PDB file of C-alpha atoms in Angstrom:
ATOM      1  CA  UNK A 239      22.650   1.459  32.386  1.00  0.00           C
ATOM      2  CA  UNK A 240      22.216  -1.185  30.030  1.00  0.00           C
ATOM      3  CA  UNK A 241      25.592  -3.347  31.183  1.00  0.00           C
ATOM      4  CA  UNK A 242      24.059  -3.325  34.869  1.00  0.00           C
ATOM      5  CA  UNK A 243      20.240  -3.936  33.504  1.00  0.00           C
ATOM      6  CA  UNK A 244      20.909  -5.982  30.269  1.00  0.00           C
ATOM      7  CA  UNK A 245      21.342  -9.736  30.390  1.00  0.00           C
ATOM      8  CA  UNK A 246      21.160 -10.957  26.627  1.00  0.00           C
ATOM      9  CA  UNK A 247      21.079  -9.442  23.426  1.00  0.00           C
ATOM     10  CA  UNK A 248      19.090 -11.013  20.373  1.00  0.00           C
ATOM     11  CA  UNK A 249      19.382 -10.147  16.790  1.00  0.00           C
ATOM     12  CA  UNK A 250      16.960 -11.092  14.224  1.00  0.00           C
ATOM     13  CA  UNK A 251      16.223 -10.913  10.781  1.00  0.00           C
ATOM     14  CA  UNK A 252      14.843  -8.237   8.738  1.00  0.00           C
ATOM     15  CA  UNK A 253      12.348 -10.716   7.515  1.00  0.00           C
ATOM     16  CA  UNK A 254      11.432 -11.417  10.925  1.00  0.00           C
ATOM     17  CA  UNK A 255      10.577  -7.967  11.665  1.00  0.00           C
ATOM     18  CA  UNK A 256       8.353  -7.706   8.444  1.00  0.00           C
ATOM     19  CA  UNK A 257       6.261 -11.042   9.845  1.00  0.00           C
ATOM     20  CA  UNK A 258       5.937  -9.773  13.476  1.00  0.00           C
ATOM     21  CA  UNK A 259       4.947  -5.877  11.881  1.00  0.00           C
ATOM     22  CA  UNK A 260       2.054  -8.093   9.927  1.00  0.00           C
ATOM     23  CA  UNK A 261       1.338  -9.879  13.061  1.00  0.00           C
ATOM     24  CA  UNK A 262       0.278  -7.174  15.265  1.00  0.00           C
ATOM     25  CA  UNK A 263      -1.668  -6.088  12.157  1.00  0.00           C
ATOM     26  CA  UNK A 264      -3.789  -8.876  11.705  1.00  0.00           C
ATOM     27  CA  UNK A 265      -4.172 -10.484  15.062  1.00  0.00           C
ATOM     28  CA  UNK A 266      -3.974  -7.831  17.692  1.00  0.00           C
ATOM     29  CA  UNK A 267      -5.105  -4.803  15.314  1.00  0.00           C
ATOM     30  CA  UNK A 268      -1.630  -2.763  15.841  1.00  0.00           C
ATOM     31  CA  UNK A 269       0.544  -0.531  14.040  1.00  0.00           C
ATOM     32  CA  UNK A 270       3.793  -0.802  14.646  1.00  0.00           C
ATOM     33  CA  UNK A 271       7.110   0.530  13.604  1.00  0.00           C
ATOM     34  CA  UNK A 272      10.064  -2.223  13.055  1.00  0.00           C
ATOM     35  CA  UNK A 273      11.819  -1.075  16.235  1.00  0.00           C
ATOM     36  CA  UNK A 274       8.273  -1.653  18.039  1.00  0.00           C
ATOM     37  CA  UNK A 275       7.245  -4.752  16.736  1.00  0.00           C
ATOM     38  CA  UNK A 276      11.651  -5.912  17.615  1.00  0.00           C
ATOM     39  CA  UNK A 277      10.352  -7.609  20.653  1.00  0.00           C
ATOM     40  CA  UNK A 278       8.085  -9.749  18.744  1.00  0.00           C
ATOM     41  CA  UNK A 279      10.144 -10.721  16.385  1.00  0.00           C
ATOM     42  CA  UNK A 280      12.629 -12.111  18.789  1.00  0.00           C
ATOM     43  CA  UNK A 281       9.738 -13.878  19.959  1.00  0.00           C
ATOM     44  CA  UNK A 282       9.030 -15.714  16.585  1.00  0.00           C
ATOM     45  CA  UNK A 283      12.928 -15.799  15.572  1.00  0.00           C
ATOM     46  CA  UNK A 284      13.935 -17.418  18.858  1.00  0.00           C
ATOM     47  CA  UNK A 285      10.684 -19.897  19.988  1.00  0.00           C
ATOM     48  CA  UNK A 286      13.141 -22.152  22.313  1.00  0.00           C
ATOM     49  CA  UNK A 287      14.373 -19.533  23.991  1.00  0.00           C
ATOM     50  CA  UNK A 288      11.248 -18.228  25.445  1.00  0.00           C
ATOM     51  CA  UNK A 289       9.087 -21.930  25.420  1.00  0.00           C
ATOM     52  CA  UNK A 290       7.072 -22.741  28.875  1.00  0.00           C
ATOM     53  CA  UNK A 291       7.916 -19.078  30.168  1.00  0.00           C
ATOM     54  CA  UNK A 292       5.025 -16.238  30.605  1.00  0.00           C
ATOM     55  CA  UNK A 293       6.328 -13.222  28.474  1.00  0.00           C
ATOM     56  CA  UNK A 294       5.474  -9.672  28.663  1.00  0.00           C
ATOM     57  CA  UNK A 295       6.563  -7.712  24.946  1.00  0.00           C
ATOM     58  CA  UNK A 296       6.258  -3.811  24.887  1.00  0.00           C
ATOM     59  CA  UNK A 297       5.210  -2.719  21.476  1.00  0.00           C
ATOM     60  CA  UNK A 298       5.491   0.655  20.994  1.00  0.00           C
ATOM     61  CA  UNK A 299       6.186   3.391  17.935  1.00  0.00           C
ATOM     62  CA  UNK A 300       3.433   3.405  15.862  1.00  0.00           C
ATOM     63  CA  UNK A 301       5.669   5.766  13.239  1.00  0.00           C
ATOM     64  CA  UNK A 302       5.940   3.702   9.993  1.00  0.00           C
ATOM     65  CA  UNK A 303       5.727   5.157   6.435  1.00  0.00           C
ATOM     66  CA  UNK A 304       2.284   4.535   4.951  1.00  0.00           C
ATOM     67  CA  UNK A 305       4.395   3.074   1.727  1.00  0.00           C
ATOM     68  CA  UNK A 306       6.844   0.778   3.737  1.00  0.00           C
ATOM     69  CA  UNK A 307       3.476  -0.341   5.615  1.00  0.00           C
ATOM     70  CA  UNK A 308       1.910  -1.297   2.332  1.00  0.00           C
ATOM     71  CA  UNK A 309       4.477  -3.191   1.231  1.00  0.00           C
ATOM     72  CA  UNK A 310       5.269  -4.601   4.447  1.00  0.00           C
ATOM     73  CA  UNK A 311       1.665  -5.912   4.163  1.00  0.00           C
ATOM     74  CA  UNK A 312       1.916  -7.123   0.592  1.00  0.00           C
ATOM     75  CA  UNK A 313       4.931  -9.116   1.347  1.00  0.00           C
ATOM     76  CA  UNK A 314       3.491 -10.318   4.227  1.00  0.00           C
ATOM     77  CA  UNK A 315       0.483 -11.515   1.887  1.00  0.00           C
ATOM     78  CA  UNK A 316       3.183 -13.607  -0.578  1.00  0.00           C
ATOM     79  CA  UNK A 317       4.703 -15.076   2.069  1.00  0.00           C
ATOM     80  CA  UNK A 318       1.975 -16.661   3.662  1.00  0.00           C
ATOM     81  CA  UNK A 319       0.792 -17.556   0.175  1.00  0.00           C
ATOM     82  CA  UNK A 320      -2.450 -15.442  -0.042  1.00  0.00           C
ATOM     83  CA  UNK A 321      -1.130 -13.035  -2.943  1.00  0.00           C
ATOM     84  CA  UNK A 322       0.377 -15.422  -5.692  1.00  0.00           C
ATOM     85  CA  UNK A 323       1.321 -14.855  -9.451  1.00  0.00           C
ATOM     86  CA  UNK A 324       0.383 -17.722 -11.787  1.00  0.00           C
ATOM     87  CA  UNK A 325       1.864 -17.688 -15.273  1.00  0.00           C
ATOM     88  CA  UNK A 326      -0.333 -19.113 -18.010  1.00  0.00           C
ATOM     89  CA  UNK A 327       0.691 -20.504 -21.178  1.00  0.00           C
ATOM     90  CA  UNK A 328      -2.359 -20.263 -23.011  1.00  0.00           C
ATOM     91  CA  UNK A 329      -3.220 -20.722 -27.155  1.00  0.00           C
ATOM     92  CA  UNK A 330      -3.845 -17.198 -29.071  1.00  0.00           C
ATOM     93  CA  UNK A 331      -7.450 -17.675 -30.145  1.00  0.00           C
ATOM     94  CA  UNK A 332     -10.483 -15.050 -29.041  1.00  0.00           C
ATOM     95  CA  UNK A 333     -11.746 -15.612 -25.621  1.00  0.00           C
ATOM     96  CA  UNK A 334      -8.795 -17.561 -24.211  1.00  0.00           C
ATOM     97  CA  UNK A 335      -7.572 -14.763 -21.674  1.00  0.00           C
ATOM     98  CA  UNK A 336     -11.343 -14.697 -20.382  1.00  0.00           C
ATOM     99  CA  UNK A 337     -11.507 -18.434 -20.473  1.00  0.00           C
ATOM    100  CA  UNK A 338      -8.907 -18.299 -17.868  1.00  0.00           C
ATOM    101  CA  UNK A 339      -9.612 -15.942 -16.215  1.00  0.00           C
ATOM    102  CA  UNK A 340     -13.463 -17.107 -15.785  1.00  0.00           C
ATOM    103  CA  UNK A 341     -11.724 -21.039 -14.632  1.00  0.00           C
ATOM    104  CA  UNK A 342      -9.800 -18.147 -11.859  1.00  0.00           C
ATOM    105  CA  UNK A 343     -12.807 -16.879 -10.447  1.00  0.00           C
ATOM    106  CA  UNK A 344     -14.661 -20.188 -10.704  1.00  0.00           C
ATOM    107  CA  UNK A 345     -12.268 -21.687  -8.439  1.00  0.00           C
ATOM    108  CA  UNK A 346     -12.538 -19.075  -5.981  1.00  0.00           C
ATOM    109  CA  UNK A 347      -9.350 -16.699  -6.827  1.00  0.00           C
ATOM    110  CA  UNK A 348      -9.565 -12.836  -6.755  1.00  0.00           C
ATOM    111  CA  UNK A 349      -7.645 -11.561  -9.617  1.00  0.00           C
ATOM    112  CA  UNK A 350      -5.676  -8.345  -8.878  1.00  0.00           C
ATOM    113  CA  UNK A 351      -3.164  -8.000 -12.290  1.00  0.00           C
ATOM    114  CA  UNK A 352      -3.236  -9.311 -15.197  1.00  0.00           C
ATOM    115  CA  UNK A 353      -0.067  -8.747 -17.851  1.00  0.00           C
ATOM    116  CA  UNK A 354      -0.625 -10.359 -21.084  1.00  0.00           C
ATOM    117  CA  UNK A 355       2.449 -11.355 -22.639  1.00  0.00           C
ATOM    118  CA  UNK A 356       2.920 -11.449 -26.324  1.00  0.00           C
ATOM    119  CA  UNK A 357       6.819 -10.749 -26.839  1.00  0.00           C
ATOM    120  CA  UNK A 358       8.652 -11.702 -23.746  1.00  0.00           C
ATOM    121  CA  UNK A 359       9.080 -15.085 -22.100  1.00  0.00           C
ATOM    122  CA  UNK A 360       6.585 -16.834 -24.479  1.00  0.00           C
ATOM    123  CA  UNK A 361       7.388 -20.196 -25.668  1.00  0.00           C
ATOM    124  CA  UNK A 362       5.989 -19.153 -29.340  1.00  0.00           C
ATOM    125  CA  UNK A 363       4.535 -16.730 -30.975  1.00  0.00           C
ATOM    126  CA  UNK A 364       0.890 -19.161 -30.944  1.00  0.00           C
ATOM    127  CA  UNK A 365       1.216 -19.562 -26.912  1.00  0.00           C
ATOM    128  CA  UNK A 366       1.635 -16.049 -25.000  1.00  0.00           C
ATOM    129  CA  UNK A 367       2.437 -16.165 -21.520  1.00  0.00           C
ATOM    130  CA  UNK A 368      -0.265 -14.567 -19.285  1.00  0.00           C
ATOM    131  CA  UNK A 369       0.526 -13.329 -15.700  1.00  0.00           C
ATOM    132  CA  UNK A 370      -1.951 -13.430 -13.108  1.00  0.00           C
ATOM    133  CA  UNK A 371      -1.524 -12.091  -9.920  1.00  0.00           C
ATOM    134  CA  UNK A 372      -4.362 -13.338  -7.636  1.00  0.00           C
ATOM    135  CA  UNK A 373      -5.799 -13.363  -3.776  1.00  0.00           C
ATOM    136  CA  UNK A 374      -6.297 -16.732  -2.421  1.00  0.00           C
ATOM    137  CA  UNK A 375      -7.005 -17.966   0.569  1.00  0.00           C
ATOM    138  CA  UNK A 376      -3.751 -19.895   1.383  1.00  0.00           C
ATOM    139  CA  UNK A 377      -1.228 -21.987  -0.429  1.00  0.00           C
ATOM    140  CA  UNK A 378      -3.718 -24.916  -0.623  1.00  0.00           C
ATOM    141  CA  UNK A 379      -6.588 -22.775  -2.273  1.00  0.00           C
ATOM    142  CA  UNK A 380      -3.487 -21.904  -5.000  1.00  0.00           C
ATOM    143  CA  UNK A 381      -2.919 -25.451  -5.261  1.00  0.00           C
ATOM    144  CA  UNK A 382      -6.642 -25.966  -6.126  1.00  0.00           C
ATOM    145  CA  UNK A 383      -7.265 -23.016  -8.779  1.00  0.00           C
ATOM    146  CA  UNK A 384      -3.926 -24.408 -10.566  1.00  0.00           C
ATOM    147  CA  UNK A 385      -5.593 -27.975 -10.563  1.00  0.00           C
ATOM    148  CA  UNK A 386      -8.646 -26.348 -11.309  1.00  0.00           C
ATOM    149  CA  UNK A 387      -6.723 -24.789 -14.816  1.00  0.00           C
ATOM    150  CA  UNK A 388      -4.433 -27.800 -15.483  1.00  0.00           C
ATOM    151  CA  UNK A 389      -7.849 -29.691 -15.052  1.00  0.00           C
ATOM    152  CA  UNK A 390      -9.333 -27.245 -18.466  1.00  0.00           C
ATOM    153  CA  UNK A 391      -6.045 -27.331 -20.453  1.00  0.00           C
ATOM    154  CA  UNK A 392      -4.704 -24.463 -19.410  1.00  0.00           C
ATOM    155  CA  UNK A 393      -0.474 -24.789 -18.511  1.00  0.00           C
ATOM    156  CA  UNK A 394       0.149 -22.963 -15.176  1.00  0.00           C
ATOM    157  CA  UNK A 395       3.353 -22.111 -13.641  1.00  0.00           C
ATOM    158  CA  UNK A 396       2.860 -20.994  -9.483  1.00  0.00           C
ATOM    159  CA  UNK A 397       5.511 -17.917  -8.811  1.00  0.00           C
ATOM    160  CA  UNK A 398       5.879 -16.926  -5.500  1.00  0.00           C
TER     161      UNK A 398
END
């Protein structure tokens, strides 16, 4: 059946299946399995191929794992630079970990995390390294809350 129906193949990235899975999500309001949302993903993988032309994409299979989903979505969040981790080299005196994190919400960011790091990956004992993972609006709202904490002396380091 499929060598007399079947013109063209296309293979695409896991990655690509993630996006279009987080696509249907937030724009059309659809759960989708990666084998449903393949068609889409072709779609986004291969623009050229499909550029002027009307095209009709089944989506179908709504049977993804509730975990795999989540973290589907969450990836989907870094990559489009809404869920970011800033690292903050901050001094160890009272109130500096809600100095920064005050200067976070000031500037608009949702703070999810927070690891406060004393041993590991410090640059000295007097500076601890404080991870924030935070919800921003897109990579330019990061850009601003790291201004924003650069602007009150605080040394931030974007990780996404």
């Amino acid at each position: 059946i499929c060598r007399r129906l079947v013109d063209e193949v296309l293979l695409v990235e896991e990655e690509t299946i993630e996006r279009a899975i987080v696509a249907l999500i937030e724009i059309e309001k659809t759960v989708a399995e990666g084998a449903g949302a393949a068609g889409l993903a072709a779609l986004l993988e291969h623009p050229q191929r499909f550029a002027g032309r009307r095209v009709g994409v089944p989506v179908c299979g709504g049977n993804i794992d509730s975990r795999l989903l989540s973290a589907v979505l969450m990836r989907g969040l870094v990559r489009d630079g809404r869920l970011v981790r800033l690292r903050v080299r901050m001094t160890d005196v009272s109130g500096s970990l809600a100095k920064v994190a005050a200067l976070i919400g000031e500037a608009g960011g949702n703070i999810v995390e927070v690891q406060h790091q004393r041993v590991f990956g410090t640059a000295s004992v007097k500076t601890p390294e404080v991870e924030f993972v935070v919800e921003t609006r897109d990579r330019e709202h990061t850009r601003a809350i790291a201004a924003h904490l650069d602007a009150h002396g605080a040394k931030v380091t974007l990780d996404s």
